[in-house]
Amino acid sequence: MLAFFVNIIADRWRKIFNNMGWIENCALSLNAVLKSETNDAEARLMRRSIIRYLVLSQILTFRDISMRVRRRFPDLSTIVSSGLMMDHELQMLEKVEVAIFNKYWVPVNWALTILSQAYRKKYVDNAPCLNMMIKEINGFRNGLAVLCNYDWVPIPIAYPQVVFLAVRCYFILCLVCRQYLVGDGAPKHAPVAEALLNPLGEDDDDFECNFLIDRNIAIGMAIVDQTSDKFPTMKMDVLSDRDLMYMNFEKYDEGFLPILLKHGADKDLVCLIYSFEEIEREWGRQGENEIVLLES
């Protein structure tokens, strides 16, 4: 029972971590598809606004599931003070009437609307690029939705209580019946489950949501602003010299050089094909544990 409970808690912890929301994919994809040769200032503003709206949606989500973020942003006016949302955007957000339900999706809708406007203005070259970018933004939103679902439906409180009570009762009985405990591993499962039960809490080993917010806005803006349509000047590299192609091999006999480096087909093996003379490169299936050595 204890092992099953720990497995559930660990799987829940892993899925929450995988859906925390990392901005790089959206920012890099946005950098590649949204650009303009005639009006770069507007294209830059669109990229920055989309990234800011995605992080804003993340903040609105984290405020309701993490006490650390809630203390940092106790109300929406503090988000405006931080610069992540403007006054007119706050007014638009407050005008959306959805009764008592959340509005996490509103900034995402703004981002998608800007993306559609960029496509109409030919800042996005074609429909496949637009579709790819929409999928990236929706994927970011889906991760936040998963976090909301886990926070909305927690593990039934009776289950951990029964497990922890059973573990403690068992060891109390062991103290009376056995007068000693065999092994050190069993008692440590319960504290592990207790530590992982709420990964969005305030313990030292819980997720740093505030760090993720700061990181996403900094890296996202740097990607779409500082590195947009920029790359180093392309020059011929030193590896173009055939004599340097084998620089990773420390020692080899003269005239007996590795010609081809490939992975095995049936198993993740790296096989070297050697030859005393130049031969044509051949590709084919390699059996498990098979050694390939070609000679001219």
Coordinates of C-alpha atoms in Angstrom, one line a residue, residues 165-181:
L165 CA -1.6 6.4 10.0
A166 CA -1.1 2.8 8.9
V167 CA 2.7 3.2 8.6
R168 CA 3.0 4.8 12.0
C169 CA 0.8 2.2 13.7
Y170 CA 2.8 -0.5 12.1
F171 CA 6.1 0.7 13.5
I172 CA 4.5 1.3 16.9
L173 CA 3.4 -2.3 16.9
C174 CA 6.9 -3.3 15.8
L175 CA 8.4 -1.5 18.8
V176 CA 6.3 -3.6 21.1
C177 CA 6.4 -6.9 19.2
R178 CA 10.0 -7.0 17.9
Q179 CA 11.8 -4.4 20.1
Y180 CA 13.8 -3.5 17.0
L181 CA 13.4 -2.5 13.4

